[in-house]
Coordinates of C-alpha atoms and ligand atoms in Angstrom, one line a residue:
X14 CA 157.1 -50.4 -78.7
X15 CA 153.5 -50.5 -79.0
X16 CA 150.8 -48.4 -77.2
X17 CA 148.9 -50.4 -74.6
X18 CA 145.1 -51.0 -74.4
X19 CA 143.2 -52.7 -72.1
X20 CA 139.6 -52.9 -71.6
X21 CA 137.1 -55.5 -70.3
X22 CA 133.6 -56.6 -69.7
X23 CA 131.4 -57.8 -66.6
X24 CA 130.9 -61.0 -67.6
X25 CA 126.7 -60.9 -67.4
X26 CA 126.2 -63.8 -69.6
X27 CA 126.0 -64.6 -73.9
X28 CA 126.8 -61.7 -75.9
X29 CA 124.6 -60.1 -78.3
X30 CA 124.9 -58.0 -81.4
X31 CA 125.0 -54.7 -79.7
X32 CA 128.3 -56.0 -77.6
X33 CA 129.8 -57.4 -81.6
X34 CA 128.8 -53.9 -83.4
X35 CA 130.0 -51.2 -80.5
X36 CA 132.3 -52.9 -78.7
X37 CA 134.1 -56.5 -79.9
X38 CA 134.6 -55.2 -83.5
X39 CA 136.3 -52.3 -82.6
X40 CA 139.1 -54.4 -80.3
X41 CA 139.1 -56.8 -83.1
X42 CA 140.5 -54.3 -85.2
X43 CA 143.0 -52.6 -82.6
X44 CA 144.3 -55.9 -82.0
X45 CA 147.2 -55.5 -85.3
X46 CA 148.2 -51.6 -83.9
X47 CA 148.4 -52.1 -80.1
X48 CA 149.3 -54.7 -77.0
X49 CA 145.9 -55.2 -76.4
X50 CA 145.0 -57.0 -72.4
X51 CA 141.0 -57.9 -73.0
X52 CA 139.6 -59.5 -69.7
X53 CA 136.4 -60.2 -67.9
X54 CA 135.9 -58.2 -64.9
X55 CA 134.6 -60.8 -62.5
X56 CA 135.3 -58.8 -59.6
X57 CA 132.9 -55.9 -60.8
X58 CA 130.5 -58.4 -61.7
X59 CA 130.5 -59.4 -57.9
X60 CA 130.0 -55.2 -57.3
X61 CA 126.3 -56.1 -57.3
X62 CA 125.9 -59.4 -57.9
X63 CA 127.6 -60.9 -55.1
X64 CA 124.1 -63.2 -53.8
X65 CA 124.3 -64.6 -57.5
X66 CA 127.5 -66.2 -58.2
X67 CA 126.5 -69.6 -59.2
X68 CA 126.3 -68.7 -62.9
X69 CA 129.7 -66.4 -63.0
X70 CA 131.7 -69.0 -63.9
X71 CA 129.6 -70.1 -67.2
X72 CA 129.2 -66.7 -67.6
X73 CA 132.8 -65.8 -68.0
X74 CA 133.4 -68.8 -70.4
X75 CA 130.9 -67.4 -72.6
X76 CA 131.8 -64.2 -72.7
X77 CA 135.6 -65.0 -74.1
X78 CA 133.7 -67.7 -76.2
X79 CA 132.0 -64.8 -78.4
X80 CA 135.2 -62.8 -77.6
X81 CA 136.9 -65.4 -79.7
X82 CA 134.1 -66.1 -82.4
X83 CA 134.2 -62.7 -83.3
X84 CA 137.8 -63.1 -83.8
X85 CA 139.7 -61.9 -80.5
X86 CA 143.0 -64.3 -81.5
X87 CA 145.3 -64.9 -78.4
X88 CA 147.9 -65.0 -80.8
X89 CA 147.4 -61.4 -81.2
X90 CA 146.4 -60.0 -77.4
X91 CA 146.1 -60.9 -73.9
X92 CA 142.8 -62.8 -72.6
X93 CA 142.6 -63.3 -69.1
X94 CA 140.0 -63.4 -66.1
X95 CA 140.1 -60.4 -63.7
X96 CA 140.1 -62.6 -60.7
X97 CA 142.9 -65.0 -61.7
X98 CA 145.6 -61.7 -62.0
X99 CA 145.2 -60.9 -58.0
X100 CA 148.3 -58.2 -58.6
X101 CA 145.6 -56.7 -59.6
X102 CA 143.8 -56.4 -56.0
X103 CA 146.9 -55.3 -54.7
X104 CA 147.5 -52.6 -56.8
X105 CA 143.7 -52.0 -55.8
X106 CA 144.7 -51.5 -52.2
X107 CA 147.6 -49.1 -53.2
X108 CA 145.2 -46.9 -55.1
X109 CA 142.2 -47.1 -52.7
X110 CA 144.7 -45.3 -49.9
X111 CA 145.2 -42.0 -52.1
X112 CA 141.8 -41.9 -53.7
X113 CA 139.6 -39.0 -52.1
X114 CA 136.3 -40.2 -51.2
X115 CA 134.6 -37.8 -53.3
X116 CA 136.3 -38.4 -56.3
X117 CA 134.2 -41.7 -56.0
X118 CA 131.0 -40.6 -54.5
X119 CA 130.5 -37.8 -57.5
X120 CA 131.6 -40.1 -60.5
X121 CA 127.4 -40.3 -62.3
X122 CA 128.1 -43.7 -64.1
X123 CA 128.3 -45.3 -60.1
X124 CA 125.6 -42.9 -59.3
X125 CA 123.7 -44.5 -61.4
X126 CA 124.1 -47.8 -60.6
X127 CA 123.5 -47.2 -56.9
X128 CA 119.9 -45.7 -57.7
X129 CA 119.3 -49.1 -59.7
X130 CA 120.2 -50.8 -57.2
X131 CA 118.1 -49.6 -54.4
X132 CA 114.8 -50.0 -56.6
X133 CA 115.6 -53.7 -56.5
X134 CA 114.0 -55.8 -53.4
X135 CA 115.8 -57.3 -50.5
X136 CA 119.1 -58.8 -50.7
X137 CA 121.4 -57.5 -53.9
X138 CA 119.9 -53.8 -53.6
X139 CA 122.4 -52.9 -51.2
X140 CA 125.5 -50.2 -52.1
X141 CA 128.2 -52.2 -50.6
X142 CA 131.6 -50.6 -50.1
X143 CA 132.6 -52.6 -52.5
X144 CA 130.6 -51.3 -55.4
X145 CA 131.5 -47.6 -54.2
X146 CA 135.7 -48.4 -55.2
X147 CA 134.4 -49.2 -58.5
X148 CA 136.3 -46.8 -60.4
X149 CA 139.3 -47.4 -58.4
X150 CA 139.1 -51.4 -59.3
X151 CA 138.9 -50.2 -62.4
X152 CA 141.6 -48.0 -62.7
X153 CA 144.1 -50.7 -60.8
X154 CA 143.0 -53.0 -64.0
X155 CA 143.8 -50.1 -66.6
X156 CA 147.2 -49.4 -65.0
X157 CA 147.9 -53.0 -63.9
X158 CA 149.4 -52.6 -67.6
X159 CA 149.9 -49.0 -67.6
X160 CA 147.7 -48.3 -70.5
X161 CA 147.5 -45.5 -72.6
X162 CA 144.1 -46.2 -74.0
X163 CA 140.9 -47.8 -73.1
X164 CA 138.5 -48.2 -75.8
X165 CA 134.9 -48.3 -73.9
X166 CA 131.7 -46.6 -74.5
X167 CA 130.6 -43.4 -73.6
X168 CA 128.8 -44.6 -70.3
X169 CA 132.5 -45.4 -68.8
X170 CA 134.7 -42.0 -69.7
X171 CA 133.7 -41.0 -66.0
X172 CA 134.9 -43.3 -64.2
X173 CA 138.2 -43.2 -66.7
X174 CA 138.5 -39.4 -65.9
X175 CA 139.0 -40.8 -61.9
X176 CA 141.6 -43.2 -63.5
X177 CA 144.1 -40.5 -65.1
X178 CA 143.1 -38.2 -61.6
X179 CA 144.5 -41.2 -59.5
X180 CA 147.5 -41.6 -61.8
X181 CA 148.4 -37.9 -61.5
X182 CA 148.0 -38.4 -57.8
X183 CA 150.3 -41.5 -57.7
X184 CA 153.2 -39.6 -59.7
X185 CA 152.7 -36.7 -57.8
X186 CA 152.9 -38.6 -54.1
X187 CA 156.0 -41.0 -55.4
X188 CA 157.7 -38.5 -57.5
X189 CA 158.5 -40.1 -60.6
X190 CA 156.0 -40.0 -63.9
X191 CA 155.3 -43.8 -63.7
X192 CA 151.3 -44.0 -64.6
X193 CA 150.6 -43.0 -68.0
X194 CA 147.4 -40.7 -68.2
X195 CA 145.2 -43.0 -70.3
X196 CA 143.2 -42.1 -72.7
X197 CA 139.4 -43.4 -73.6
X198 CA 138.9 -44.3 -77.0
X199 CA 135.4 -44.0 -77.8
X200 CA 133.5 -46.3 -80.3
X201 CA 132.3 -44.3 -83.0
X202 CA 129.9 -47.5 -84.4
X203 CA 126.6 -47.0 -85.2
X204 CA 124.4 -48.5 -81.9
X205 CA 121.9 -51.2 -83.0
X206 CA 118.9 -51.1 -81.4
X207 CA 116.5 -53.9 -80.2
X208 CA 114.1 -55.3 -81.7
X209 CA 111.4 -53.1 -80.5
X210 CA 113.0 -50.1 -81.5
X211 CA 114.4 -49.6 -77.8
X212 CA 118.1 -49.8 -76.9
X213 CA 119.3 -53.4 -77.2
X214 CA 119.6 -55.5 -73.9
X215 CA 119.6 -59.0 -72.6
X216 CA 117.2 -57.3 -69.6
X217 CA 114.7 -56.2 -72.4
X218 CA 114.1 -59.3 -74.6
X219 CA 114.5 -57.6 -77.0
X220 CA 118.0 -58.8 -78.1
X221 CA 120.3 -61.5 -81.1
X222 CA 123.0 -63.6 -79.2
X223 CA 126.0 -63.7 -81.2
X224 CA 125.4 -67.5 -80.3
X225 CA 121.9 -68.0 -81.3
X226 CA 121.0 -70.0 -83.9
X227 CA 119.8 -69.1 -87.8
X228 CA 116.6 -70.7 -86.8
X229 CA 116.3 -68.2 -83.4
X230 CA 117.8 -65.2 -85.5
X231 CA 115.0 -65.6 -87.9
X232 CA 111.9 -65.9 -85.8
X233 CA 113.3 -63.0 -83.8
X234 CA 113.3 -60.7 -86.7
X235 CA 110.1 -61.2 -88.0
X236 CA 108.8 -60.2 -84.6
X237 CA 111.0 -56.6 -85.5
X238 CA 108.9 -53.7 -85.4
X239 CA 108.6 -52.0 -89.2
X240 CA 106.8 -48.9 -90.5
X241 CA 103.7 -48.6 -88.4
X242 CA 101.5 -46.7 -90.4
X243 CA 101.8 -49.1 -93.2
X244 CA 98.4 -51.6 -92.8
X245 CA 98.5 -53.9 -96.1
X246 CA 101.8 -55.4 -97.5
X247 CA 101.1 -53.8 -101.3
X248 CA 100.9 -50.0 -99.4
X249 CA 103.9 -47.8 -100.1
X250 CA 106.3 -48.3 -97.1
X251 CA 108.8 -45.3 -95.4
X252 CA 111.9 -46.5 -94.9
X253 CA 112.5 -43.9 -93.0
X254 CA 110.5 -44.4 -90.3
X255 CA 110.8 -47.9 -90.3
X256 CA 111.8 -48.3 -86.9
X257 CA 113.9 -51.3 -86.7
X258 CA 114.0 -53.8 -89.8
X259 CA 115.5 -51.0 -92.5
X260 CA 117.7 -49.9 -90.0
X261 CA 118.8 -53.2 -89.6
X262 CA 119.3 -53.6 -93.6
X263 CA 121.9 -50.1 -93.3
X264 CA 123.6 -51.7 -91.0
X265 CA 124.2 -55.3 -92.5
X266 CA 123.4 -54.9 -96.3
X267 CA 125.6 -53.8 -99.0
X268 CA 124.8 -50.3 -100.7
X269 CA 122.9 -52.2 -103.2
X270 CA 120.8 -54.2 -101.5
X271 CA 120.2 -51.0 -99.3
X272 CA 118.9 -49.1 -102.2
X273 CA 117.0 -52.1 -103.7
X274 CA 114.9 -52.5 -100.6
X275 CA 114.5 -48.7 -100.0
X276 CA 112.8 -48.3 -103.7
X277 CA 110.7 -51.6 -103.3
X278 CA 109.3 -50.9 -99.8
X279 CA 108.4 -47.2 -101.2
X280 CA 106.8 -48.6 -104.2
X281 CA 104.8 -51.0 -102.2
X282 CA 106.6 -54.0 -104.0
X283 CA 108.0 -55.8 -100.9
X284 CA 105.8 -56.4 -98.0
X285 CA 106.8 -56.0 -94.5
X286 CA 107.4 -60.1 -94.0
X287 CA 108.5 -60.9 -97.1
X288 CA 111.5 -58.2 -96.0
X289 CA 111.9 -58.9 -93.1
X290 CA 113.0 -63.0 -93.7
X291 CA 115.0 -61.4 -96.2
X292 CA 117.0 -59.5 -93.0
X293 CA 117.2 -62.8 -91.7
X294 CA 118.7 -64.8 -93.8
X295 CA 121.0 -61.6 -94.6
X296 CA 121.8 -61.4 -90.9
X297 CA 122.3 -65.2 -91.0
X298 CA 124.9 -64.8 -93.5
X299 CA 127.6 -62.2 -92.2
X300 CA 127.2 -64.2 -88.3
X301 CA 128.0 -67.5 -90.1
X302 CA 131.5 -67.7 -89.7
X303 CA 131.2 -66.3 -86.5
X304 CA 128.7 -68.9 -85.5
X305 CA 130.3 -71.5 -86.7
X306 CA 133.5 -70.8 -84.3
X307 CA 131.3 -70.4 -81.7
X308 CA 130.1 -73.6 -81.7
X309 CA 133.7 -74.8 -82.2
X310 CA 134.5 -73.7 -78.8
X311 CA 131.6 -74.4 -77.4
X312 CA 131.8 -78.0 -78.1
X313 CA 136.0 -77.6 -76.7
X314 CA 135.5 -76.0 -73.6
X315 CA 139.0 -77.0 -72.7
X316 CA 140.4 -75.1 -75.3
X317 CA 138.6 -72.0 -73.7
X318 CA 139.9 -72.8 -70.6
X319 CA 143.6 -73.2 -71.5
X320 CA 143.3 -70.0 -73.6
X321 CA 142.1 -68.2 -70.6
X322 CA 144.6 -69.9 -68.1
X323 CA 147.4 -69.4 -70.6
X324 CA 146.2 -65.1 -71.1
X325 CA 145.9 -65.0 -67.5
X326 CA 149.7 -66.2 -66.7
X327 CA 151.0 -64.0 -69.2
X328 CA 148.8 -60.8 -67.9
X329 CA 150.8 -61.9 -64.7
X330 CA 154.2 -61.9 -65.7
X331 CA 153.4 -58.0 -67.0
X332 CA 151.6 -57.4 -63.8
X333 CA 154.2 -58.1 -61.6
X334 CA 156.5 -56.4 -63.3
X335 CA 154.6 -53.5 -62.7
X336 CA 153.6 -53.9 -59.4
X337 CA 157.4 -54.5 -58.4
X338 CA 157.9 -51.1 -59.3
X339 CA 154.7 -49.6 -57.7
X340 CA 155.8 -51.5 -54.3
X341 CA 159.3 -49.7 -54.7
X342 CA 157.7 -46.4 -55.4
X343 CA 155.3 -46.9 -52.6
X344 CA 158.3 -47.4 -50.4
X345 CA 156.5 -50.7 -49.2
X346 CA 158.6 -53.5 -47.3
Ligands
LIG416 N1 133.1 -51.1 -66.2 C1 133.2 -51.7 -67.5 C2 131.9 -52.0 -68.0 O1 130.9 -52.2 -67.3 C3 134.0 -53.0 -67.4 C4 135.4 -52.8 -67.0 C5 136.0 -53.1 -65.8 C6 136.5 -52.1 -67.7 N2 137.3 -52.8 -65.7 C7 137.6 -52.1 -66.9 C8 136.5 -51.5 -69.0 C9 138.8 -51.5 -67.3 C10 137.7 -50.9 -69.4 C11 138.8 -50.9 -68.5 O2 131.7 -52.1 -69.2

């Protein structure tokens, strides 16, 4: 048998390049040695944007529309909503009733979020008791499948820590080792940054969909920032402290062309622009395929949608299964 993995996203809205490079390619890869469960955490979306829920359901289908594009297969794993596995939410209640309130209210990653949230105005900037059982949603959706790993980024291995601490706790309470303590896997990608050298967001506009077009992909990287110090195009250029377009070139240029436009921007052969709609149509090339199946599904919405409603009744058939055994252990009715 397989080791399981399960991991999701908040479905927030189109995917860009720093969701492909740390996160998608990774489960694209541990899709052929796992059972991997991918999903989109609706619920945690509604954690703090419960007043804005008229774009969550567009939002969901575009998230597993880049999932796919980038090659998630549902032949291969399990791609479901949060929302439409509610064994989940009952597992949620099971693990809310053993969970000491200070294992939530001293995990940082929810800290954090909370002191967002109160610099926003009015409505939404709330900490709802919802938001504080956070890590405990998501551990009911990591041992919904009793997982041993969760590949997520470095920002989530708190609240995973409270996940194996609750599974201990369960064991320990119902006497039997039925949780598995899983394990986060962390990404070990290189991060892309934005194109203003900053950490790449859809909040900073500074960001490439996965779905935008060659045309959009281009224009956006010749508004990268380059070498600043370097005034005319014929001056000899540091690659090294170009901030974003070489980078850029490491990360989707072959060793050759890597090499080639490190000698010519040092020898003042290739200006900054000329370079840079050379990233472009570079860029353009290795997202092609990926664009090209985006717009595929896209223009089939209904496939999405069966894809998700199939995933979602075979993450339920699992789920019960589980939760069967959790309502035995718990000695429920
Ligand atoms: N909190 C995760 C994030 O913001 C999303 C998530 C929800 C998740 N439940 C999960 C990730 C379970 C891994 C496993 O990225």
């Amino acid at each position: 048998m397989n080791e399981i993995i399960v991991s999701g996203m908040r479905p927030t809205g189109k995917l860009h390049l720093g969701h492909y490079l740390g996160v998608i390619q990774n489960w694209v890869n541990l899709q052929d040695k796992y059972d991997c469960y991918f999903f989109a955490a609706d619920w945690h979306a509604l954690t703090t944007k419960y007043d804005k829920t008229d774009e969550l359901r567009q939002n969901t289908l575009d998230v597993v529309m880049d999932w796919l594009a980038c090659g998630i297969d549902p032949e291969k794993s399990v791609i479901y909503v949060q929302s439409l596995v509610p064994e989940i939410a009952e597992l949620n209640i099971y693990l809310s009733m053993i969970t000491p309130q200070n294992w939530v209210e001293r995990d940082p990653t929810l800290k954090d979020m909370a002191k967002i949230l109160k610099t926003k105005e009015g409505q939404g900037s709330q900490v709802n008791y919802g938001l504080m059982g956070y890590p405990v949603l998501m551990s009911a959706d990591i041992m919904m499948f009793n997982a041993d790993c969760v590949p997520v980024g470095i920002d989530q291995v708190a609240h995973i820590e409270i996940t194996r601490d609750i599974a201990r706790r369960f064991n320990n309470l119902y006497g039997e080792e039925f949780f598995h303590e899983a394990k986060p896997l962390l990404n070990h990608c290189s991060l892309i940054c934005g194109l203003d050298g900053n950490k790449m967001g859809k909040s900073f506009n500074n960001d490439i969909k996965i779905s935008d077009t060659a045309e959009a992909t281009s224009k956006k990287i010749m508004s990268a920032i380059t070498d600043r110090s370097r005034l005319r195009k014929d001056d000899p250029g540091h690659p090294d402290d170009c901030e974003v377009a070489f980078k850029y070139w490491t990360i989707f240029g072959d060793e050759d062309e890597v090499s080639t436009v490190r000698c010519e921007c040092e020898k003042g052969l290739r200006g900054c622009a000329q370079c840079k709609r050379q990233l472009g149509d570079k860029i353009n090339e290795k997202l092609s395929e990926i664009r090209e199946r985006r717009k595929y599904y896209e223009e089939n919405p209904q496939l999405v949608e069966k894809i998700i409603a199939e995933g979602s009744a075979k993450a339920r058939v699992r789920a019960q299964q589980v939760l069967a055994d959790v309502r035995r252990l718990v000695k429920m009715y």
